[in-house]
JSON list of C-alpha atoms in Angstrom, two decimals:
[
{"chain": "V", "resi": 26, "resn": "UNK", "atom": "CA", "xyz": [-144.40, -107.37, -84.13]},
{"chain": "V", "resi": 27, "resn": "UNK", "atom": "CA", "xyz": [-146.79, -109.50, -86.01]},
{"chain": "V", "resi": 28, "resn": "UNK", "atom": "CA", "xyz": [-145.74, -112.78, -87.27]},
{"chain": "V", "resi": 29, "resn": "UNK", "atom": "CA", "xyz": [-146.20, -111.56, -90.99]},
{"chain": "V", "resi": 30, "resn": "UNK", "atom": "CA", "xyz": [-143.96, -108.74, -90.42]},
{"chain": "V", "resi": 31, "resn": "UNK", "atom": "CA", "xyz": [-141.63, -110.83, -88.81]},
{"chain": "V", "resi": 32, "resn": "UNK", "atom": "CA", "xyz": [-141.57, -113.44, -91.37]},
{"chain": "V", "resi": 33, "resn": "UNK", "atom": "CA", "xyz": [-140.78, -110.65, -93.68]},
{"chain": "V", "resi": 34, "resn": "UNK", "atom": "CA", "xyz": [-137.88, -109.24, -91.32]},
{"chain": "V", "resi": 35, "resn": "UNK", "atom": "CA", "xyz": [-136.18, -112.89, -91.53]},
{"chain": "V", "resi": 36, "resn": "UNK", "atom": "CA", "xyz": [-136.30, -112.76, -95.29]},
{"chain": "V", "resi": 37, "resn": "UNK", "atom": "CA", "xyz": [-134.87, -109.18, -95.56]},
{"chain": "V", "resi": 38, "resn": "UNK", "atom": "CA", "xyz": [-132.16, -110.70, -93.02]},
{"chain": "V", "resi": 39, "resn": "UNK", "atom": "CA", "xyz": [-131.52, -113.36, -95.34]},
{"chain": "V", "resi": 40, "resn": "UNK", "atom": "CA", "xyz": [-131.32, -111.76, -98.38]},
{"chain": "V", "resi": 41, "resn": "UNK", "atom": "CA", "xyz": [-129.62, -108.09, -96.93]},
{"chain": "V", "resi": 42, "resn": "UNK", "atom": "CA", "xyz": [-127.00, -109.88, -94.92]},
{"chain": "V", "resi": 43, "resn": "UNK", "atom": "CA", "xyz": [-124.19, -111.05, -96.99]},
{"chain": "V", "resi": 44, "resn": "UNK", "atom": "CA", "xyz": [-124.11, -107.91, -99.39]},
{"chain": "V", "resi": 45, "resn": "UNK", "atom": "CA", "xyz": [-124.76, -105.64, -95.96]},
{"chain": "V", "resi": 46, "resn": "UNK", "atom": "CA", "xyz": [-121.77, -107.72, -94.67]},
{"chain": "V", "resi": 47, "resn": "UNK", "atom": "CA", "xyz": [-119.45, -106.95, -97.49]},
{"chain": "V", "resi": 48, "resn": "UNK", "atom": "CA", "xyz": [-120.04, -103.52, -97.51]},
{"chain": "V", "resi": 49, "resn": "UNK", "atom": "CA", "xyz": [-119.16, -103.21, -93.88]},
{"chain": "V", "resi": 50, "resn": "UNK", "atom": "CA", "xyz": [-115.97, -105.25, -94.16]},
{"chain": "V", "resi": 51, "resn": "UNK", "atom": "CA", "xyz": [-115.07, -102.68, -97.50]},
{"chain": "V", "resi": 52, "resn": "UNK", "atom": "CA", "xyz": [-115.85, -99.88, -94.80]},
{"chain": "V", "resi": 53, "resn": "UNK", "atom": "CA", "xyz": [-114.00, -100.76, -92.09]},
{"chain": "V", "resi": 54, "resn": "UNK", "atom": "CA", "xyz": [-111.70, -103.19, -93.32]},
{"chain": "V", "resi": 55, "resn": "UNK", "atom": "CA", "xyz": [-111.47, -105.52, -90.50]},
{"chain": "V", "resi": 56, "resn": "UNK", "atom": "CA", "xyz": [-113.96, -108.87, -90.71]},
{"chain": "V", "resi": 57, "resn": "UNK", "atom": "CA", "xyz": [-115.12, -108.90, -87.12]},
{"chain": "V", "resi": 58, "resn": "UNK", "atom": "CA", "xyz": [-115.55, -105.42, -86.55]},
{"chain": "V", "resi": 59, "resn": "UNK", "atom": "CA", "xyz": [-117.73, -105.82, -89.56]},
{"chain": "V", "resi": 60, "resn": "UNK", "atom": "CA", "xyz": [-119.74, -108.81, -88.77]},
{"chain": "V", "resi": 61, "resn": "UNK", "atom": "CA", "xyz": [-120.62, -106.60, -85.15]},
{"chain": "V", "resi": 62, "resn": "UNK", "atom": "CA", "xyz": [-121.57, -103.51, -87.78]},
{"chain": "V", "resi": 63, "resn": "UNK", "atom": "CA", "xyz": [-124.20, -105.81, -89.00]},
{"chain": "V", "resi": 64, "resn": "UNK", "atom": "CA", "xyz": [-125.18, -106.84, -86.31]},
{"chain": "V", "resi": 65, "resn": "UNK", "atom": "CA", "xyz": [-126.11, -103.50, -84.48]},
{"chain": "V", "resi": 66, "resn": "UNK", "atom": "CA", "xyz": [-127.36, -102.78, -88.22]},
{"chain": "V", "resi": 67, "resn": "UNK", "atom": "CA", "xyz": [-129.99, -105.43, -88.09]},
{"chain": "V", "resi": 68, "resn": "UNK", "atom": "CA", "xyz": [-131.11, -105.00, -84.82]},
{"chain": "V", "resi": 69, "resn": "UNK", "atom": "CA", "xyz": [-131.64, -101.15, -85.44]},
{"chain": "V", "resi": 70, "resn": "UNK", "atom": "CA", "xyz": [-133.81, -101.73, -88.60]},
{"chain": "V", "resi": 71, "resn": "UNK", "atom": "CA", "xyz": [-135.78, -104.46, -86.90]},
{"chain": "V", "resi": 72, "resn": "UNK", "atom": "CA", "xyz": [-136.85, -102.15, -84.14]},
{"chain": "V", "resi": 73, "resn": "UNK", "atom": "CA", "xyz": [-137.79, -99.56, -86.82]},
{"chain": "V", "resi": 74, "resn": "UNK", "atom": "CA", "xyz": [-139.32, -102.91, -89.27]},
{"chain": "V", "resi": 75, "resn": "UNK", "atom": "CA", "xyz": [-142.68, -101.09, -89.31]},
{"chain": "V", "resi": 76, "resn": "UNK", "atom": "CA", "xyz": [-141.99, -97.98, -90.15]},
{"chain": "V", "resi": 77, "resn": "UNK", "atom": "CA", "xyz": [-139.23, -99.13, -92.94]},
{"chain": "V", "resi": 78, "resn": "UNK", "atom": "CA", "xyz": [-140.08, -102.41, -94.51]},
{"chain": "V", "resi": 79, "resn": "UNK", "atom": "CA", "xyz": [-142.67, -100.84, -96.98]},
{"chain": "V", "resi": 80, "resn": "UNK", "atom": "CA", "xyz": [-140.17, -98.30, -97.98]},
{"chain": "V", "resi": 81, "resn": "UNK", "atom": "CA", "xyz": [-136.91, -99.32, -98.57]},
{"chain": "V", "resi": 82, "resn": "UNK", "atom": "CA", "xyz": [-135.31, -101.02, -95.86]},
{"chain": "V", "resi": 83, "resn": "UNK", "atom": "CA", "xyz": [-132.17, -102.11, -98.00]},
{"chain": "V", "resi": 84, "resn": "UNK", "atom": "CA", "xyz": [-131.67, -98.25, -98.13]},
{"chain": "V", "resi": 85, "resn": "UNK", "atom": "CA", "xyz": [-131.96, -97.71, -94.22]},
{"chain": "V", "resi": 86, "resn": "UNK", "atom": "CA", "xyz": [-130.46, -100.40, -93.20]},
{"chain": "V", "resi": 87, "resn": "UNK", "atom": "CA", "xyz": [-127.30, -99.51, -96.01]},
{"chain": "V", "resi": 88, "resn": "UNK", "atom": "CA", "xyz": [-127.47, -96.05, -94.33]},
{"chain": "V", "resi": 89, "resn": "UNK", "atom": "CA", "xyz": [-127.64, -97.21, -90.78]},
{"chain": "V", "resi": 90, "resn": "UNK", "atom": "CA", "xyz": [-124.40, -98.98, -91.65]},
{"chain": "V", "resi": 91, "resn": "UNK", "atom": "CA", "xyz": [-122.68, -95.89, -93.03]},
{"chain": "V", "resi": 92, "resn": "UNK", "atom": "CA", "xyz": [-123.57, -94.53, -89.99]},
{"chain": "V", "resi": 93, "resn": "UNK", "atom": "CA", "xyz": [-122.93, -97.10, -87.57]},
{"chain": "V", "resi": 94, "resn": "UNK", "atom": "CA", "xyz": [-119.36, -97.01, -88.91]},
{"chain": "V", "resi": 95, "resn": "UNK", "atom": "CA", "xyz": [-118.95, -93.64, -88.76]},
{"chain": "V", "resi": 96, "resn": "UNK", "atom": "CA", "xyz": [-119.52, -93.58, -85.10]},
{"chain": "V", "resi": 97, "resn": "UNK", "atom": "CA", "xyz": [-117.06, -96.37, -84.84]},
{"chain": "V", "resi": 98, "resn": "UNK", "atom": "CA", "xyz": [-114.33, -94.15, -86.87]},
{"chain": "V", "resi": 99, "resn": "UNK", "atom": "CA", "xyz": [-115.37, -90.91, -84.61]},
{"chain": "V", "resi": 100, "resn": "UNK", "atom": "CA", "xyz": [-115.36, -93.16, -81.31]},
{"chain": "V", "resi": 101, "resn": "UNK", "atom": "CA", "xyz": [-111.62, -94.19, -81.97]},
{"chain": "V", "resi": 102, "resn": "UNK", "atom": "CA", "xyz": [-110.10, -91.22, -83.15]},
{"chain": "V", "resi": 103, "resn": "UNK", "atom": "CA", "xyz": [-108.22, -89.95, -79.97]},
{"chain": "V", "resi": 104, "resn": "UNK", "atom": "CA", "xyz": [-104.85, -87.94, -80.21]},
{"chain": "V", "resi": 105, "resn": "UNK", "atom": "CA", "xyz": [-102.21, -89.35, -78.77]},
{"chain": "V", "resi": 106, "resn": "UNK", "atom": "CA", "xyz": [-98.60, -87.26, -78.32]},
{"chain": "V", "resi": 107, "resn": "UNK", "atom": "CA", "xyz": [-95.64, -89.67, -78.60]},
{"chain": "V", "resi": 108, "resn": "UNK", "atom": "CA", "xyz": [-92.01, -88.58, -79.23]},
{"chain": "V", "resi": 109, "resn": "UNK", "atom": "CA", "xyz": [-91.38, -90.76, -81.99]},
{"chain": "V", "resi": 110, "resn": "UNK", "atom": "CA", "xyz": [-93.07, -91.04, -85.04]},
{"chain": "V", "resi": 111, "resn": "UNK", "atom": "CA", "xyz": [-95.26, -93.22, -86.48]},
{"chain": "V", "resi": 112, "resn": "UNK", "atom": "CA", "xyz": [-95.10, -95.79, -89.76]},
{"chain": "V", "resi": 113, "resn": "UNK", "atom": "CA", "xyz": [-96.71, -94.64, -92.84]},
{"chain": "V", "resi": 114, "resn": "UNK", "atom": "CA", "xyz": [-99.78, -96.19, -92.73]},
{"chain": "V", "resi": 115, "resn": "UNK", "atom": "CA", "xyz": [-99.72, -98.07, -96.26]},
{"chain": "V", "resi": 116, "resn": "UNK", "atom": "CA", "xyz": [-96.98, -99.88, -95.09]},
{"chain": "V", "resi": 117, "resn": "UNK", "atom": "CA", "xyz": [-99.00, -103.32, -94.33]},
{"chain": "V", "resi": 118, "resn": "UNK", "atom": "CA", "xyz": [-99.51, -103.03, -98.11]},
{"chain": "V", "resi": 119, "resn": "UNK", "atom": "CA", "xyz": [-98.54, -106.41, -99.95]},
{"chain": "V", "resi": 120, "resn": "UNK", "atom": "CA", "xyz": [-95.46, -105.87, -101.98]},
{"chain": "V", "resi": 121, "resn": "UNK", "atom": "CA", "xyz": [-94.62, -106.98, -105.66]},
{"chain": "V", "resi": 122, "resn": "UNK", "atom": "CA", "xyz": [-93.42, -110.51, -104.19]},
{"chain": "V", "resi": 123, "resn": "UNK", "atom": "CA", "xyz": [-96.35, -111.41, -102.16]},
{"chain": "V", "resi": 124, "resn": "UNK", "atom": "CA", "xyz": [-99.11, -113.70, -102.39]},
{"chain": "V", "resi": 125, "resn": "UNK", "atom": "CA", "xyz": [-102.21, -112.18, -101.22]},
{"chain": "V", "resi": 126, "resn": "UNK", "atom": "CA", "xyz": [-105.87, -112.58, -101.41]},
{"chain": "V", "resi": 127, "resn": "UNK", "atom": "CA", "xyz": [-107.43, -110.18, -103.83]},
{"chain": "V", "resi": 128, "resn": "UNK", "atom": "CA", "xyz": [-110.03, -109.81, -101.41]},
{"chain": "V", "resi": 129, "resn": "UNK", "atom": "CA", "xyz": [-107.58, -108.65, -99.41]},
{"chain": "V", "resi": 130, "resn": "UNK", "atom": "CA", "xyz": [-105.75, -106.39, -101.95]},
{"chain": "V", "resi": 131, "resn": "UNK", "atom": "CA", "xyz": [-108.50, -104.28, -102.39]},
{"chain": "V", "resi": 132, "resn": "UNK", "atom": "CA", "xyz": [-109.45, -104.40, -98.93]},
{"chain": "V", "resi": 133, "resn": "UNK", "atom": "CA", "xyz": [-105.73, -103.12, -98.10]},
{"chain": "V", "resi": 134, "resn": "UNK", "atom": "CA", "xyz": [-105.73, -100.28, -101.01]},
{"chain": "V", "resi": 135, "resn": "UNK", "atom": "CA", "xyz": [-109.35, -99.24, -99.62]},
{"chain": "V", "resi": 136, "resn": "UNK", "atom": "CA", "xyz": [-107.62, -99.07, -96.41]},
{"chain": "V", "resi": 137, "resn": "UNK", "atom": "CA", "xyz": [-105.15, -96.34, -97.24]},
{"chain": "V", "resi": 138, "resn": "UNK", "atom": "CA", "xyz": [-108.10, -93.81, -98.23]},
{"chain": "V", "resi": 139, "resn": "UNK", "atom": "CA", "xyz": [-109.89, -91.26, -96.53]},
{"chain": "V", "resi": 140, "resn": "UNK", "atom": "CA", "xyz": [-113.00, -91.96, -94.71]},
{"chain": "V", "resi": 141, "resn": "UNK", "atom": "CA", "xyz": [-115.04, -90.31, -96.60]},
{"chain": "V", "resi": 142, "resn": "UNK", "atom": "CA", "xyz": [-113.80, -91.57, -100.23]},
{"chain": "V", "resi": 143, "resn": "UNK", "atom": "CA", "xyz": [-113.35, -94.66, -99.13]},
{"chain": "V", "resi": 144, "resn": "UNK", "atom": "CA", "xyz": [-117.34, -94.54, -98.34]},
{"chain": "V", "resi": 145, "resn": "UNK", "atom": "CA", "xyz": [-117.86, -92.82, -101.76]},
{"chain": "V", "resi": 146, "resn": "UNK", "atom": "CA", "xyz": [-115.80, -95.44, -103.32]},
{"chain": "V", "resi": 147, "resn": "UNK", "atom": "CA", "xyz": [-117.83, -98.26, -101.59]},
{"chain": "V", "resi": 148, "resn": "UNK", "atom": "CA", "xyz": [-120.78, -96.51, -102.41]},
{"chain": "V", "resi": 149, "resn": "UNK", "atom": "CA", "xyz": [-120.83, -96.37, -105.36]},
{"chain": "V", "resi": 150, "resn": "UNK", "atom": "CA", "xyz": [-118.69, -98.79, -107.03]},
{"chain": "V", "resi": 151, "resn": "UNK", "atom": "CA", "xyz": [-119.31, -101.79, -105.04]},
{"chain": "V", "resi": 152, "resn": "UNK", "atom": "CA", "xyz": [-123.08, -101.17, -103.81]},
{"chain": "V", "resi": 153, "resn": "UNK", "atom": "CA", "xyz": [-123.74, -99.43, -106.98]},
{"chain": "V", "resi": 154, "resn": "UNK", "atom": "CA", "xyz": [-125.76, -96.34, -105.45]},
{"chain": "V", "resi": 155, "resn": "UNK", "atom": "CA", "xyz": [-126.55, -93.24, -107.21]},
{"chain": "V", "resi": 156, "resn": "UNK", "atom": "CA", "xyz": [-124.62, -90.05, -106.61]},
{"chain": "V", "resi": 157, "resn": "UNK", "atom": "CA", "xyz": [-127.60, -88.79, -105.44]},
{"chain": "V", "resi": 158, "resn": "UNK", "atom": "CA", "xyz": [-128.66, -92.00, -103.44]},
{"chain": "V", "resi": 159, "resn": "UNK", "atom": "CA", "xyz": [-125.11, -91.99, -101.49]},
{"chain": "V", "resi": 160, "resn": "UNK", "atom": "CA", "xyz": [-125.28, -87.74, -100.91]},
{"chain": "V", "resi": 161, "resn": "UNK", "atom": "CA", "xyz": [-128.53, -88.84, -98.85]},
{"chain": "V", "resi": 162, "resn": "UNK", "atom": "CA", "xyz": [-126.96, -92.09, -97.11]},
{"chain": "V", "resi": 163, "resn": "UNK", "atom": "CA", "xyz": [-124.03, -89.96, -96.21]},
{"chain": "V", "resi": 164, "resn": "UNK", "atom": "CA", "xyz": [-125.84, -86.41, -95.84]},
{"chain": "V", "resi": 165, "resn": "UNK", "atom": "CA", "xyz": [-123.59, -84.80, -98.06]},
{"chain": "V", "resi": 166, "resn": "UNK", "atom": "CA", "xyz": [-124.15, -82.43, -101.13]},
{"chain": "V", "resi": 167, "resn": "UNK", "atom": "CA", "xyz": [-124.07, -84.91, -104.54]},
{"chain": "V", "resi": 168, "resn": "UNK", "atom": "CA", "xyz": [-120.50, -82.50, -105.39]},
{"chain": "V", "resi": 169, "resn": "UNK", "atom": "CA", "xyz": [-118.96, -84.14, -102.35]},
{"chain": "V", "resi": 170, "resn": "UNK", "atom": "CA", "xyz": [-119.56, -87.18, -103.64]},
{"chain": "V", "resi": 171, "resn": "UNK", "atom": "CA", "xyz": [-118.00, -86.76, -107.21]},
{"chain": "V", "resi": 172, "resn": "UNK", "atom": "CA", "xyz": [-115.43, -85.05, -105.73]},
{"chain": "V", "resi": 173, "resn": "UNK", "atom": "CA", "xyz": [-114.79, -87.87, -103.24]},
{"chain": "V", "resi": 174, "resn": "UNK", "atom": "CA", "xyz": [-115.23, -90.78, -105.68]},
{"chain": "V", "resi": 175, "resn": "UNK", "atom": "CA", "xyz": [-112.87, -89.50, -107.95]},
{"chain": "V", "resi": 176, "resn": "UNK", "atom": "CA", "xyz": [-110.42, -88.74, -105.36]},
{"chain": "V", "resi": 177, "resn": "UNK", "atom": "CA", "xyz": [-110.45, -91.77, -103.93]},
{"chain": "V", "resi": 178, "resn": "UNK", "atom": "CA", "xyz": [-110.39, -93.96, -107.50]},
{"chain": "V", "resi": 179, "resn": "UNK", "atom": "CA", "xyz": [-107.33, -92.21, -108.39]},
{"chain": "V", "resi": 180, "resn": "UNK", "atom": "CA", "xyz": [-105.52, -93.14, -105.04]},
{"chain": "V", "resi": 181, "resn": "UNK", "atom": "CA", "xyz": [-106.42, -96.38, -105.54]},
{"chain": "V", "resi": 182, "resn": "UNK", "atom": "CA", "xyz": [-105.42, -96.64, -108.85]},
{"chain": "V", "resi": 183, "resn": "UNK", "atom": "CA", "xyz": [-101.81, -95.16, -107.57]},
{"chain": "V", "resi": 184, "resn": "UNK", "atom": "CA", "xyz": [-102.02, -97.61, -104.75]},
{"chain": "V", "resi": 185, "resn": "UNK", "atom": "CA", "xyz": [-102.95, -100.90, -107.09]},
{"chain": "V", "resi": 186, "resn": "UNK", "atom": "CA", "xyz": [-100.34, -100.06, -109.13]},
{"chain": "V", "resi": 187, "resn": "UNK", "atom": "CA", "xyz": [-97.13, -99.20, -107.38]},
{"chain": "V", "resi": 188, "resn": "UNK", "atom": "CA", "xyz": [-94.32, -101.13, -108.26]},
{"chain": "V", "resi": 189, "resn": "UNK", "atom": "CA", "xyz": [-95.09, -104.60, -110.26]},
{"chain": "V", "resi": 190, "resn": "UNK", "atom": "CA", "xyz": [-98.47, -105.12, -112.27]},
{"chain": "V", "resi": 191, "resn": "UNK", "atom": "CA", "xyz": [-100.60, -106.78, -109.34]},
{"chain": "V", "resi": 192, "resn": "UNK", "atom": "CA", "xyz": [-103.40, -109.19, -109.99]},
{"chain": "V", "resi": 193, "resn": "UNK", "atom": "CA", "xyz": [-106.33, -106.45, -108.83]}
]
């Protein structure tokens, strides 16, 4: 790579990482699977640097994420028969008494969606992509992701407000 081009990688890095790092933490919901996300993220769009950085890199690298994730999600999901069953899953939720982060709070509540709304949700609402602009990241039709969004906002809302008025 030339050492323009690279110069121009490092300041993509710079200014990508923290928002790129966010997003995969909203994703996935645990910080160091997230910080690895980014990781694999970066180095994917710096072997493709040529071909991306006069387009929009933010973009590829944003869907590259989505993706990278994805795999993650598809990677771990293995059926497993036990006799007894399982806890609900929102029941790491904070309850009306607790003192929590609200990083964590909505990090928790994002945790109890879907995968795919809780992309949608991240999507749009905290990256602040199109509809159309997350249908392409996500290779869905732009229904899916109304459908999705709205799905997942309303759980969330149900989720943020059980019990006691919470701070989110």
């Amino acid at each position: 790579m030339k050492k323009a081009h690279e110069e121009e990688f490092v300041d993509f890095v710079h200014g990508a990482s923290p928002r790129l790092l966010t997003s995969a933490w909203m994703l996935c919901g645990d910080p160091h699977v997230a910080e690895e996300l980014v990781q694999e993220t970066l180095a994917r769009v710096y072997v493709n640097w040529r071909r991306t950085r006069g387009d929009n890199p933010t973009a590829y690298a944003r869907r590259v994420l989505v993706n990278l994730n994805t795999d993650r999600w598809r990677k771990g999901r293995r059926e497993v028969l036990t006799s007894e069953v399982p806890e609900h899953r929102t029941s790491h939720l904070p309850g009306p008494g607790d003192r929590v982060d609200l990083g964590l709070d909505l990090i928790r509540a994002l945790d109890t969606l879907a995968r795919r709304e809780r992309e949608c949700v991240v999507l749009r609402h905290y990256l602040d992509v199109s509809e159309k602009d997350a249908a392409a990241t996500l290779g869905v039709s732009v229904g899916t992701v109304k459908s999705s969004t709205s799905r997942g906002l309303a759980a969330l809302r149900a989720v943020l407000n059980e019990g006691e008025p919470t701070h989110v």
